Coordinates of C-alpha atoms in Angstrom, one line a residue:
Chain A
X1 CA -15.1 8.8 11.5
X2 CA -13.9 5.1 10.9
X3 CA -10.2 4.5 9.9
X4 CA -6.4 3.6 11.1
X5 CA -4.5 5.4 13.7
X6 CA -0.8 5.2 13.5
X7 CA 1.2 6.7 16.1
X8 CA 3.6 8.6 16.5
X9 CA 4.0 10.5 13.6
X10 CA 7.9 10.9 13.9
X11 CA 10.1 8.5 16.1
X12 CA 13.8 8.2 16.7
X13 CA 15.8 5.3 17.6
X14 CA 19.1 5.5 19.7
X15 CA 21.6 2.4 19.1
X16 CA 20.7 -0.7 20.7
X17 CA 17.0 0.4 21.5
X18 CA 13.8 -1.3 20.9
X19 CA 11.0 0.8 20.0
X20 CA 7.3 0.2 19.2
X21 CA 4.9 1.6 16.6
X22 CA 1.3 1.7 17.3
X23 CA -1.7 0.8 15.0
X24 CA -5.3 1.0 15.8
X25 CA -8.3 0.4 13.5
X26 CA -11.9 1.0 14.1
X27 CA -13.0 -0.4 10.6
X28 CA -13.8 -3.7 12.3
X29 CA -11.6 -5.4 9.9
X30 CA -10.1 -8.9 10.2
X31 CA -6.5 -8.4 8.5
X32 CA -4.0 -6.0 9.3
X33 CA -0.4 -5.3 7.8
X34 CA 2.7 -3.6 8.4
X35 CA 4.8 -2.1 5.4
X36 CA 8.1 -0.5 5.1
X37 CA 8.5 2.2 2.8
X38 CA 11.8 3.2 1.1
X39 CA 12.5 5.8 -1.2
X40 CA 12.5 4.5 -5.0
X41 CA 11.0 1.0 -3.8
X42 CA 7.7 -0.3 -3.8
X43 CA 5.9 -1.1 -0.2
X44 CA 7.5 -4.3 1.2
X45 CA 5.7 -6.4 3.8
X46 CA 6.9 -6.9 7.1
X47 CA 4.1 -8.9 8.9
X48 CA 0.3 -9.4 8.3
X49 CA -2.3 -11.1 10.4
X50 CA -5.6 -12.4 9.3
X51 CA -7.2 -12.9 12.8
X52 CA -6.6 -12.4 16.5
X53 CA -3.6 -14.3 17.9
X54 CA -2.3 -15.1 14.6
X55 CA 0.1 -13.4 12.2
X56 CA 2.8 -14.5 9.6
X57 CA 6.2 -13.3 8.5
X58 CA 6.3 -11.1 5.3
X59 CA 9.3 -10.5 3.1
X60 CA 11.2 -8.7 5.4
X61 CA 10.5 -9.9 9.0
X62 CA 14.1 -9.9 10.3
X63 CA 14.6 -7.4 13.2
X64 CA 11.0 -7.0 13.6
X65 CA 8.3 -8.1 15.9
X66 CA 4.4 -7.9 16.2
X67 CA 1.5 -8.9 18.3
X68 CA -2.1 -9.4 17.6
X69 CA -4.0 -9.3 21.2
X70 CA -7.2 -7.6 19.8
X71 CA -8.6 -7.3 16.5
X72 CA -8.4 -3.4 16.7
X73 CA -4.7 -3.5 17.4
X74 CA -1.2 -4.6 15.7
X75 CA 1.9 -3.0 17.1
X76 CA 5.3 -3.3 15.5
X77 CA 8.4 -3.5 17.3
X78 CA 11.5 -2.5 15.7
X79 CA 14.1 -4.5 17.6
X80 CA 17.9 -3.7 17.9
X81 CA 18.9 -6.3 15.4
X82 CA 17.1 -4.5 12.8
X83 CA 20.6 -2.5 11.7
X84 CA 18.9 0.0 8.8
X85 CA 15.6 0.7 10.4
X86 CA 15.3 4.3 8.9
X87 CA 12.1 4.4 6.8
X88 CA 8.5 5.3 6.6
X89 CA 6.5 2.6 8.2
X90 CA 2.8 2.0 7.0
X91 CA -0.1 0.1 8.8
X92 CA -2.9 -1.2 6.9
X93 CA -6.1 -3.2 7.5
X94 CA -8.6 -4.9 5.1
X95 CA -12.0 -6.8 5.4
X96 CA -10.7 -10.0 3.9
X97 CA -13.8 -12.6 3.4
X98 CA -11.9 -15.4 1.6
X99 CA -11.9 -14.1 -1.9
X100 CA -8.9 -11.5 -1.2
X101 CA -10.5 -9.0 -3.3
X102 CA -10.8 -5.9 -0.8
X103 CA -8.6 -3.0 -0.8
X104 CA -6.3 -2.1 1.9
X105 CA -6.9 1.0 4.0
X106 CA -3.8 2.8 5.2
X107 CA -2.8 4.9 8.3
X108 CA -0.7 8.0 7.6
X109 CA 2.5 6.4 8.7
X110 CA 5.3 6.7 10.9
X111 CA 8.8 8.1 9.9
X112 CA 11.4 6.2 12.1
X113 CA 15.0 7.7 12.1
X114 CA 18.5 6.8 13.8
X115 CA 19.9 9.1 16.2
Chain B
X1 CA 5.2 -15.2 -8.4
X2 CA 3.4 -11.9 -8.9
X3 CA 5.1 -8.6 -9.7
X4 CA 4.0 -5.3 -11.0
X5 CA 6.2 -2.6 -12.8
X6 CA 5.6 1.4 -13.2
X7 CA 7.9 2.0 -16.1
X8 CA 7.9 6.1 -15.7
X9 CA 9.5 7.2 -12.1
X10 CA 7.9 10.9 -13.1
X11 CA 5.0 12.0 -15.4
X12 CA 4.5 15.7 -15.8
X13 CA 1.2 17.1 -17.7
X14 CA 0.0 20.4 -18.0
X15 CA -3.3 21.3 -16.0
X16 CA -6.4 20.7 -18.1
X17 CA -4.6 17.8 -20.2
X18 CA -5.3 14.2 -19.9
X19 CA -3.3 12.3 -17.8
X20 CA -2.2 8.6 -18.2
X21 CA 0.2 6.6 -15.4
X22 CA 1.2 3.2 -16.8
X23 CA 1.3 0.1 -14.9
X24 CA 2.1 -3.5 -16.2
X25 CA 1.9 -7.0 -14.3
X26 CA 2.8 -10.3 -14.0
X27 CA 1.0 -13.1 -12.5
X28 CA 0.3 -16.9 -13.2
X29 CA -3.4 -17.1 -12.8
X30 CA -5.9 -14.0 -12.9
X31 CA -5.2 -10.9 -11.3
X32 CA -6.8 -8.5 -8.6
X33 CA -5.5 -5.0 -9.4
X34 CA -5.8 -1.7 -7.5
X35 CA -4.4 1.9 -7.9
X36 CA -3.6 4.1 -4.5
X37 CA -2.4 7.6 -4.5
X38 CA -0.2 9.3 -1.9
X39 CA 0.6 12.6 -0.9
X40 CA 3.5 13.5 1.2
X41 CA 4.0 12.0 4.5
X42 CA 0.7 10.6 4.1
X43 CA -0.5 6.8 3.6
X44 CA -2.0 5.4 0.7
X45 CA -5.4 6.1 -0.5
X46 CA -7.4 3.7 -2.5
X47 CA -8.5 5.0 -5.9
X48 CA -10.1 2.1 -7.6
X49 CA -9.9 -1.9 -8.4
X50 CA -10.2 -4.3 -10.9
X51 CA -11.8 -7.7 -9.8
X52 CA -13.7 -8.9 -12.8
X53 CA -16.4 -7.8 -15.4
X54 CA -16.2 -4.6 -17.4
X55 CA -12.4 -3.7 -18.1
X56 CA -13.1 0.0 -17.7
X57 CA -13.2 0.5 -13.9
X58 CA -14.0 4.2 -12.5
X59 CA -13.2 5.3 -9.4
X60 CA -12.4 8.5 -7.0
X61 CA -11.9 11.9 -8.0
X62 CA -12.5 11.2 -11.7
X63 CA -9.8 8.7 -12.2
X64 CA -10.5 5.5 -14.3
X65 CA -8.4 2.6 -15.3
X66 CA -8.4 0.2 -18.2
X67 CA -7.6 -3.6 -17.6
X68 CA -6.1 -5.0 -20.9
X69 CA -5.4 -8.8 -20.3
X70 CA -3.3 -9.3 -23.4
X71 CA -0.9 -6.8 -22.6
X72 CA -1.1 -7.3 -19.1
X73 CA -1.7 -3.7 -18.2
X74 CA -3.8 -1.4 -15.8
X75 CA -3.0 2.1 -16.8
X76 CA -4.6 4.9 -14.9
X77 CA -6.2 7.8 -16.7
X78 CA -8.0 10.9 -16.3
X79 CA -9.5 13.4 -18.8
X80 CA -8.4 16.8 -17.2
X81 CA -5.4 16.9 -14.8
X82 CA -5.8 19.2 -11.7
X83 CA -3.0 20.6 -10.1
X84 CA -4.5 18.9 -6.9
X85 CA -3.8 15.7 -8.7
X86 CA -0.1 16.1 -8.1
X87 CA 1.1 13.2 -5.9
X88 CA 2.6 9.6 -6.1
X89 CA 0.6 6.9 -7.8
X90 CA 1.0 3.3 -6.8
X91 CA -0.3 0.4 -8.7
X92 CA -0.7 -3.1 -6.8
X93 CA -1.6 -6.6 -7.9
X94 CA -2.9 -9.7 -6.2
X95 CA -2.5 -13.1 -7.7
X96 CA -6.1 -14.8 -6.8
X97 CA -4.8 -18.4 -7.8
X98 CA -1.7 -18.5 -6.0
X99 CA -0.4 -19.3 -2.5
X100 CA -0.3 -15.9 -0.1
X101 CA -3.6 -15.0 -1.9
X102 CA -3.8 -12.1 0.8
X103 CA -0.7 -10.4 0.0
X104 CA -0.4 -7.4 -2.3
X105 CA 2.8 -6.5 -4.4
X106 CA 3.3 -2.9 -4.8
X107 CA 5.0 -1.0 -7.7
X108 CA 7.7 1.7 -6.9
X109 CA 5.1 4.5 -7.8
X110 CA 5.2 7.2 -10.3
X111 CA 5.2 10.8 -9.2
X112 CA 2.8 12.9 -11.4
X113 CA 3.3 16.7 -11.5
X114 CA 0.5 18.9 -12.8
X115 CA 2.0 21.9 -14.1
X116 CA -0.4 25.3 -13.8

């Protein structure tokens, strides 16, 4: 079955440590996204990529980095510069064909906590 | 700028009764509108979308939504609620005429509880 796989499901970060969240899709989608979900808030966009080797900052990119070396993969690194990283992180993808009318499909998330 | 509001944090409904989850939006041009459902510790699942055409949109699991341009609303409805419908429902909007046209803006979500 096609879908989006996020790993790990739970992740713990120590002070001063960088951690990387994995996101892989086999839907042949062009666009991929990273969101952060906090209780009582809507999803906030961290980074997005519309094509391989290209990505753009979203609304809350500070303290995060991404790469898009393959169409299927869009890993997110939470750096030590992100002072409040505890959240539920969601990866999504969509088959954008110019009009932006395609729904986004989501993985099952990674819950990141501070040790 | 685009924005979306879900005025109710929680909605309670008895099993078998009709349910409505409200969503209003603000865009400068025309909207694309989406509804998603989220179960605990899971990702968002797509339910339905409005792009153009008929104002009544039918989606998965018996859900439907009505687009009302004059009231800038896109309320989610179901004629008969099931206990298994209990979840977080999230509305999202995209302004198709503005910059950043691939970005969605999400509402905070409405927690639906269906009481047996």
